[in-house]
JSON list of C-alpha atoms in Angstrom, two decimals:
[
{"chain": "A", "resi": 1, "resn": "MET", "atom": "CA", "xyz": [0.47, 29.40, 1.28]},
{"chain": "A", "resi": 2, "resn": "LYS", "atom": "CA", "xyz": [-3.17, 29.74, -0.26]},
{"chain": "A", "resi": 3, "resn": "ASN", "atom": "CA", "xyz": [-3.55, 33.39, 0.45]},
{"chain": "A", "resi": 4, "resn": "ASN", "atom": "CA", "xyz": [-0.12, 34.63, 0.65]},
{"chain": "A", "resi": 5, "resn": "ASN", "atom": "CA", "xyz": [2.05, 35.97, -2.60]},
{"chain": "A", "resi": 6, "resn": "LYS", "atom": "CA", "xyz": [6.22, 35.80, -0.59]},
{"chain": "A", "resi": 7, "resn": "PRO", "atom": "CA", "xyz": [6.98, 32.39, -1.81]},
{"chain": "A", "resi": 8, "resn": "LYS", "atom": "CA", "xyz": [8.69, 29.96, 0.85]},
{"chain": "A", "resi": 9, "resn": "ILE", "atom": "CA", "xyz": [12.56, 28.82, -0.06]},
{"chain": "A", "resi": 10, "resn": "TYR", "atom": "CA", "xyz": [13.09, 25.18, 0.75]},
{"chain": "A", "resi": 11, "resn": "THR", "atom": "CA", "xyz": [16.29, 24.89, 0.28]},
{"chain": "A", "resi": 12, "resn": "GLY", "atom": "CA", "xyz": [19.45, 23.69, 3.00]},
{"chain": "A", "resi": 13, "resn": "ASN", "atom": "CA", "xyz": [23.63, 24.74, 3.43]},
{"chain": "A", "resi": 14, "resn": "PHE", "atom": "CA", "xyz": [24.89, 22.87, 0.03]},
{"chain": "A", "resi": 15, "resn": "ILE", "atom": "CA", "xyz": [28.50, 23.24, 1.09]},
{"chain": "A", "resi": 16, "resn": "SER", "atom": "CA", "xyz": [28.39, 21.12, 3.48]},
{"chain": "A", "resi": 17, "resn": "THR", "atom": "CA", "xyz": [27.51, 18.98, 2.07]},
{"chain": "A", "resi": 18, "resn": "PHE", "atom": "CA", "xyz": [29.51, 15.35, 1.72]},
{"chain": "A", "resi": 19, "resn": "ASN", "atom": "CA", "xyz": [29.34, 16.01, -2.27]},
{"chain": "A", "resi": 20, "resn": "ALA", "atom": "CA", "xyz": [30.57, 19.44, -1.55]},
{"chain": "A", "resi": 21, "resn": "ILE", "atom": "CA", "xyz": [33.68, 18.67, 0.12]},
{"chain": "A", "resi": 22, "resn": "ILE", "atom": "CA", "xyz": [34.53, 16.26, -2.65]},
{"chain": "A", "resi": 23, "resn": "LEU", "atom": "CA", "xyz": [34.01, 18.05, -4.83]},
{"chain": "A", "resi": 24, "resn": "ILE", "atom": "CA", "xyz": [36.02, 21.05, -3.48]},
{"chain": "A", "resi": 25, "resn": "LEU", "atom": "CA", "xyz": [38.89, 18.50, -2.18]},
{"chain": "A", "resi": 26, "resn": "PHE", "atom": "CA", "xyz": [38.91, 16.77, -6.40]},
{"chain": "A", "resi": 27, "resn": "PHE", "atom": "CA", "xyz": [38.69, 19.99, -7.17]},
{"chain": "A", "resi": 28, "resn": "VAL", "atom": "CA", "xyz": [42.19, 21.32, -5.30]},
{"chain": "A", "resi": 29, "resn": "PHE", "atom": "CA", "xyz": [43.64, 18.03, -6.15]},
{"chain": "A", "resi": 30, "resn": "VAL", "atom": "CA", "xyz": [42.73, 18.95, -10.08]},
{"chain": "A", "resi": 31, "resn": "CYS", "atom": "CA", "xyz": [44.78, 22.55, -9.62]},
{"chain": "A", "resi": 32, "resn": "VAL", "atom": "CA", "xyz": [47.81, 20.60, -8.22]},
{"chain": "A", "resi": 33, "resn": "TYR", "atom": "CA", "xyz": [47.96, 18.48, -10.26]},
{"chain": "A", "resi": 34, "resn": "PHE", "atom": "CA", "xyz": [47.55, 20.94, -13.39]},
{"chain": "A", "resi": 35, "resn": "ILE", "atom": "CA", "xyz": [49.71, 23.67, -12.32]},
{"chain": "A", "resi": 36, "resn": "LYS", "atom": "CA", "xyz": [52.57, 20.56, -11.33]},
{"chain": "A", "resi": 37, "resn": "GLY", "atom": "CA", "xyz": [52.06, 19.38, -15.17]},
{"chain": "A", "resi": 38, "resn": "VAL", "atom": "CA", "xyz": [52.04, 22.75, -17.20]},
{"chain": "A", "resi": 39, "resn": "LEU", "atom": "CA", "xyz": [55.14, 24.00, -14.92]},
{"chain": "A", "resi": 40, "resn": "SER", "atom": "CA", "xyz": [56.54, 20.59, -16.40]},
{"chain": "A", "resi": 41, "resn": "GLY", "atom": "CA", "xyz": [55.56, 20.74, -19.93]},
{"chain": "A", "resi": 42, "resn": "SER", "atom": "CA", "xyz": [53.56, 17.77, -19.77]},
{"chain": "A", "resi": 43, "resn": "VAL", "atom": "CA", "xyz": [50.68, 17.26, -21.18]},
{"chain": "A", "resi": 44, "resn": "ALA", "atom": "CA", "xyz": [49.37, 14.84, -18.45]},
{"chain": "A", "resi": 45, "resn": "GLY", "atom": "CA", "xyz": [47.39, 18.39, -16.80]},
{"chain": "A", "resi": 46, "resn": "TRP", "atom": "CA", "xyz": [45.12, 18.97, -19.46]},
{"chain": "A", "resi": 47, "resn": "VAL", "atom": "CA", "xyz": [43.81, 15.51, -18.38]},
{"chain": "A", "resi": 48, "resn": "GLY", "atom": "CA", "xyz": [42.39, 16.41, -14.65]},
{"chain": "A", "resi": 49, "resn": "PHE", "atom": "CA", "xyz": [39.98, 18.65, -16.23]},
{"chain": "A", "resi": 50, "resn": "PRO", "atom": "CA", "xyz": [37.58, 16.95, -18.53]},
{"chain": "A", "resi": 51, "resn": "ILE", "atom": "CA", "xyz": [37.44, 14.24, -15.79]},
{"chain": "A", "resi": 52, "resn": "PHE", "atom": "CA", "xyz": [37.10, 17.25, -13.08]},
{"chain": "A", "resi": 53, "resn": "PHE", "atom": "CA", "xyz": [33.71, 18.38, -15.32]},
{"chain": "A", "resi": 54, "resn": "ILE", "atom": "CA", "xyz": [32.45, 15.08, -15.31]},
{"chain": "A", "resi": 55, "resn": "LEU", "atom": "CA", "xyz": [32.98, 14.61, -11.70]},
{"chain": "A", "resi": 56, "resn": "PHE", "atom": "CA", "xyz": [31.27, 18.44, -10.92]},
{"chain": "A", "resi": 57, "resn": "SER", "atom": "CA", "xyz": [28.47, 17.02, -13.11]},
{"chain": "A", "resi": 58, "resn": "VAL", "atom": "CA", "xyz": [27.55, 13.99, -11.28]},
{"chain": "A", "resi": 59, "resn": "PHE", "atom": "CA", "xyz": [28.16, 15.93, -8.21]},
{"chain": "A", "resi": 60, "resn": "THR", "atom": "CA", "xyz": [26.74, 18.94, -7.83]},
{"chain": "A", "resi": 61, "resn": "LEU", "atom": "CA", "xyz": [23.24, 17.96, -10.20]},
{"chain": "A", "resi": 62, "resn": "PRO", "atom": "CA", "xyz": [21.99, 16.65, -7.20]},
{"chain": "A", "resi": 63, "resn": "MET", "atom": "CA", "xyz": [21.77, 19.64, -5.58]},
{"chain": "A", "resi": 64, "resn": "ASN", "atom": "CA", "xyz": [18.65, 21.27, -5.96]},
{"chain": "A", "resi": 65, "resn": "TYR", "atom": "CA", "xyz": [16.39, 23.06, -3.37]},
{"chain": "A", "resi": 66, "resn": "PHE", "atom": "CA", "xyz": [12.82, 24.04, -4.22]},
{"chain": "A", "resi": 67, "resn": "ILE", "atom": "CA", "xyz": [10.82, 26.81, -3.98]},
{"chain": "A", "resi": 68, "resn": "LEU", "atom": "CA", "xyz": [6.90, 27.08, -3.26]},
{"chain": "A", "resi": 69, "resn": "THR", "atom": "CA", "xyz": [4.56, 30.15, -4.89]},
{"chain": "A", "resi": 70, "resn": "ASP", "atom": "CA", "xyz": [0.59, 30.19, -4.30]},
{"chain": "A", "resi": 71, "resn": "LYS", "atom": "CA", "xyz": [0.37, 28.44, -7.77]},
{"chain": "A", "resi": 72, "resn": "LYS", "atom": "CA", "xyz": [3.94, 26.58, -8.37]},
{"chain": "A", "resi": 73, "resn": "LEU", "atom": "CA", "xyz": [6.59, 24.03, -7.28]},
{"chain": "A", "resi": 74, "resn": "ILE", "atom": "CA", "xyz": [10.15, 25.38, -7.83]},
{"chain": "A", "resi": 75, "resn": "SER", "atom": "CA", "xyz": [13.58, 23.45, -8.13]},
{"chain": "A", "resi": 76, "resn": "LYS", "atom": "CA", "xyz": [16.15, 24.77, -9.14]},
{"chain": "A", "resi": 77, "resn": "ASN", "atom": "CA", "xyz": [19.88, 24.52, -8.74]},
{"chain": "A", "resi": 78, "resn": "PRO", "atom": "CA", "xyz": [22.37, 26.91, -6.95]},
{"chain": "A", "resi": 79, "resn": "ILE", "atom": "CA", "xyz": [25.39, 25.43, -8.96]},
{"chain": "A", "resi": 80, "resn": "TRP", "atom": "CA", "xyz": [23.77, 24.93, -12.20]},
{"chain": "A", "resi": 81, "resn": "PHE", "atom": "CA", "xyz": [21.21, 27.73, -11.75]},
{"chain": "A", "resi": 82, "resn": "TRP", "atom": "CA", "xyz": [19.65, 27.56, -15.35]},
{"chain": "A", "resi": 83, "resn": "LYS", "atom": "CA", "xyz": [18.10, 24.20, -14.45]},
{"chain": "A", "resi": 84, "resn": "ILE", "atom": "CA", "xyz": [14.49, 25.24, -13.59]},
{"chain": "A", "resi": 85, "resn": "ASN", "atom": "CA", "xyz": [11.51, 22.90, -12.86]},
{"chain": "A", "resi": 86, "resn": "GLU", "atom": "CA", "xyz": [8.18, 24.79, -12.30]},
{"chain": "A", "resi": 87, "resn": "ILE", "atom": "CA", "xyz": [5.07, 22.72, -11.62]},
{"chain": "A", "resi": 88, "resn": "GLU", "atom": "CA", "xyz": [1.64, 24.07, -10.77]},
{"chain": "A", "resi": 89, "resn": "PHE", "atom": "CA", "xyz": [0.19, 22.73, -8.39]},
{"chain": "A", "resi": 90, "resn": "LYS", "atom": "CA", "xyz": [-2.92, 22.62, -10.15]},
{"chain": "A", "resi": 91, "resn": "SER", "atom": "CA", "xyz": [-1.21, 19.41, -12.32]},
{"chain": "A", "resi": 92, "resn": "ILE", "atom": "CA", "xyz": [0.06, 17.61, -9.72]},
{"chain": "A", "resi": 93, "resn": "THR", "atom": "CA", "xyz": [-1.87, 14.55, -8.74]},
{"chain": "A", "resi": 94, "resn": "SER", "atom": "CA", "xyz": [1.21, 13.07, -6.13]},
{"chain": "A", "resi": 95, "resn": "ILE", "atom": "CA", "xyz": [4.29, 13.60, -4.52]},
{"chain": "A", "resi": 96, "resn": "SER", "atom": "CA", "xyz": [6.33, 10.70, -3.06]},
{"chain": "A", "resi": 97, "resn": "ILE", "atom": "CA", "xyz": [9.86, 12.03, -1.01]},
{"chain": "A", "resi": 98, "resn": "VAL", "atom": "CA", "xyz": [11.95, 8.63, -2.44]},
{"chain": "A", "resi": 99, "resn": "GLN", "atom": "CA", "xyz": [14.94, 7.43, -1.89]},
{"chain": "A", "resi": 100, "resn": "PRO", "atom": "CA", "xyz": [16.24, 5.22, -4.62]},
{"chain": "A", "resi": 101, "resn": "PRO", "atom": "CA", "xyz": [18.89, 2.93, -4.67]},
{"chain": "A", "resi": 102, "resn": "LYS", "atom": "CA", "xyz": [22.34, 4.17, -3.75]},
{"chain": "A", "resi": 103, "resn": "SER", "atom": "CA", "xyz": [20.88, 8.16, -4.10]},
{"chain": "A", "resi": 104, "resn": "PHE", "atom": "CA", "xyz": [19.94, 10.60, -2.52]},
{"chain": "A", "resi": 105, "resn": "ILE", "atom": "CA", "xyz": [16.43, 11.95, -0.73]},
{"chain": "A", "resi": 106, "resn": "SER", "atom": "CA", "xyz": [13.91, 13.04, -3.76]},
{"chain": "A", "resi": 107, "resn": "LEU", "atom": "CA", "xyz": [10.83, 14.19, -4.38]},
{"chain": "A", "resi": 108, "resn": "LYS", "atom": "CA", "xyz": [9.20, 12.47, -7.18]},
{"chain": "A", "resi": 109, "resn": "ILE", "atom": "CA", "xyz": [6.02, 14.61, -8.68]},
{"chain": "A", "resi": 110, "resn": "GLU", "atom": "CA", "xyz": [3.76, 12.92, -11.29]},
{"chain": "A", "resi": 111, "resn": "THR", "atom": "CA", "xyz": [1.40, 15.23, -12.40]},
{"chain": "A", "resi": 112, "resn": "ILE", "atom": "CA", "xyz": [-1.24, 14.63, -15.06]},
{"chain": "A", "resi": 113, "resn": "ASP", "atom": "CA", "xyz": [0.21, 13.44, -18.46]},
{"chain": "A", "resi": 114, "resn": "SER", "atom": "CA", "xyz": [4.28, 12.28, -16.71]},
{"chain": "A", "resi": 115, "resn": "LYS", "atom": "CA", "xyz": [6.05, 11.45, -13.65]},
{"chain": "A", "resi": 116, "resn": "LYS", "atom": "CA", "xyz": [9.38, 13.21, -12.53]},
{"chain": "A", "resi": 117, "resn": "VAL", "atom": "CA", "xyz": [12.39, 12.56, -9.96]},
{"chain": "A", "resi": 118, "resn": "ILE", "atom": "CA", "xyz": [13.74, 15.64, -8.24]},
{"chain": "A", "resi": 119, "resn": "PRO", "atom": "CA", "xyz": [16.67, 14.54, -5.70]},
{"chain": "A", "resi": 120, "resn": "ALA", "atom": "CA", "xyz": [17.61, 17.25, -3.07]},
{"chain": "A", "resi": 121, "resn": "CYS", "atom": "CA", "xyz": [20.54, 15.85, -1.16]},
{"chain": "A", "resi": 122, "resn": "SER", "atom": "CA", "xyz": [21.51, 19.36, -0.03]},
{"chain": "A", "resi": 123, "resn": "LEU", "atom": "CA", "xyz": [18.44, 19.31, 2.17]},
{"chain": "A", "resi": 124, "resn": "ARG", "atom": "CA", "xyz": [18.31, 19.02, 5.85]},
{"chain": "A", "resi": 125, "resn": "ASP", "atom": "CA", "xyz": [15.37, 16.48, 7.79]},
{"chain": "A", "resi": 126, "resn": "ASN", "atom": "CA", "xyz": [14.05, 19.33, 9.36]},
{"chain": "A", "resi": 127, "resn": "THR", "atom": "CA", "xyz": [13.15, 21.34, 6.55]},
{"chain": "A", "resi": 128, "resn": "TRP", "atom": "CA", "xyz": [12.27, 18.49, 4.77]},
{"chain": "A", "resi": 129, "resn": "LYS", "atom": "CA", "xyz": [8.84, 18.24, 7.29]},
{"chain": "A", "resi": 130, "resn": "GLU", "atom": "CA", "xyz": [8.81, 22.25, 6.65]},
{"chain": "A", "resi": 131, "resn": "LEU", "atom": "CA", "xyz": [7.98, 20.88, 2.60]},
{"chain": "A", "resi": 132, "resn": "LYS", "atom": "CA", "xyz": [6.36, 18.07, 3.93]},
{"chain": "A", "resi": 133, "resn": "THR", "atom": "CA", "xyz": [3.56, 20.11, 6.08]},
{"chain": "A", "resi": 134, "resn": "HIS", "atom": "CA", "xyz": [4.03, 23.10, 3.18]},
{"chain": "A", "resi": 135, "resn": "LEU", "atom": "CA", "xyz": [2.74, 20.50, 0.27]},
{"chain": "A", "resi": 136, "resn": "ILE", "atom": "CA", "xyz": [0.11, 19.02, 2.81]},
{"chain": "A", "resi": 137, "resn": "LYS", "atom": "CA", "xyz": [-1.64, 22.14, 3.21]},
{"chain": "A", "resi": 138, "resn": "GLU", "atom": "CA", "xyz": [-1.93, 22.58, -1.10]},
{"chain": "A", "resi": 139, "resn": "ASN", "atom": "CA", "xyz": [-3.55, 19.85, -0.89]},
{"chain": "A", "resi": 140, "resn": "ILE", "atom": "CA", "xyz": [-1.49, 17.70, -2.44]},
{"chain": "A", "resi": 141, "resn": "VAL", "atom": "CA", "xyz": [-1.42, 13.97, -2.23]},
{"chain": "A", "resi": 142, "resn": "LEU", "atom": "CA", "xyz": [1.66, 13.08, -0.40]},
{"chain": "A", "resi": 143, "resn": "HIS", "atom": "CA", "xyz": [3.05, 9.73, 0.32]},
{"chain": "A", "resi": 144, "resn": "ASP", "atom": "CA", "xyz": [6.30, 9.83, 2.85]},
{"chain": "A", "resi": 145, "resn": "LYS", "atom": "CA", "xyz": [8.55, 6.44, 1.18]},
{"chain": "A", "resi": 146, "resn": "VAL", "atom": "CA", "xyz": [11.85, 7.30, 3.33]},
{"chain": "A", "resi": 147, "resn": "GLY", "atom": "CA", "xyz": [10.12, 8.70, 7.44]},
{"chain": "A", "resi": 148, "resn": "VAL", "atom": "CA", "xyz": [11.81, 12.15, 7.15]}
]
């Protein structure tokens, strides 16, 4: 993307991921539980919301997607919209596509002064392949340890 000013977005359909389906089912359960608890005058209905928020965080934090501009790799989260990581290409020493144990396929980005692992559970295999091709075109050292 050296001569193109338009950013390229690499995203997946996060609503159809396993995390989103589990989250939606749990949300329906918590809503029914809350309504039944409130209507019966019980405090038990209020207990579900902190549990839901914790599970909501666990299931939505890895739903990142990537935007590649002329000079930066940007990761964003569609749910936690303020969660943005911007890394300039010139500071990246290498990128690895990894899958830590019991986790999602992620980009492990090594820069001159730090390492960062950014999970992206909503990206499909074709999207990973396109992202890989684009990163190689940007002359970034890329290691695919997952085989996508």
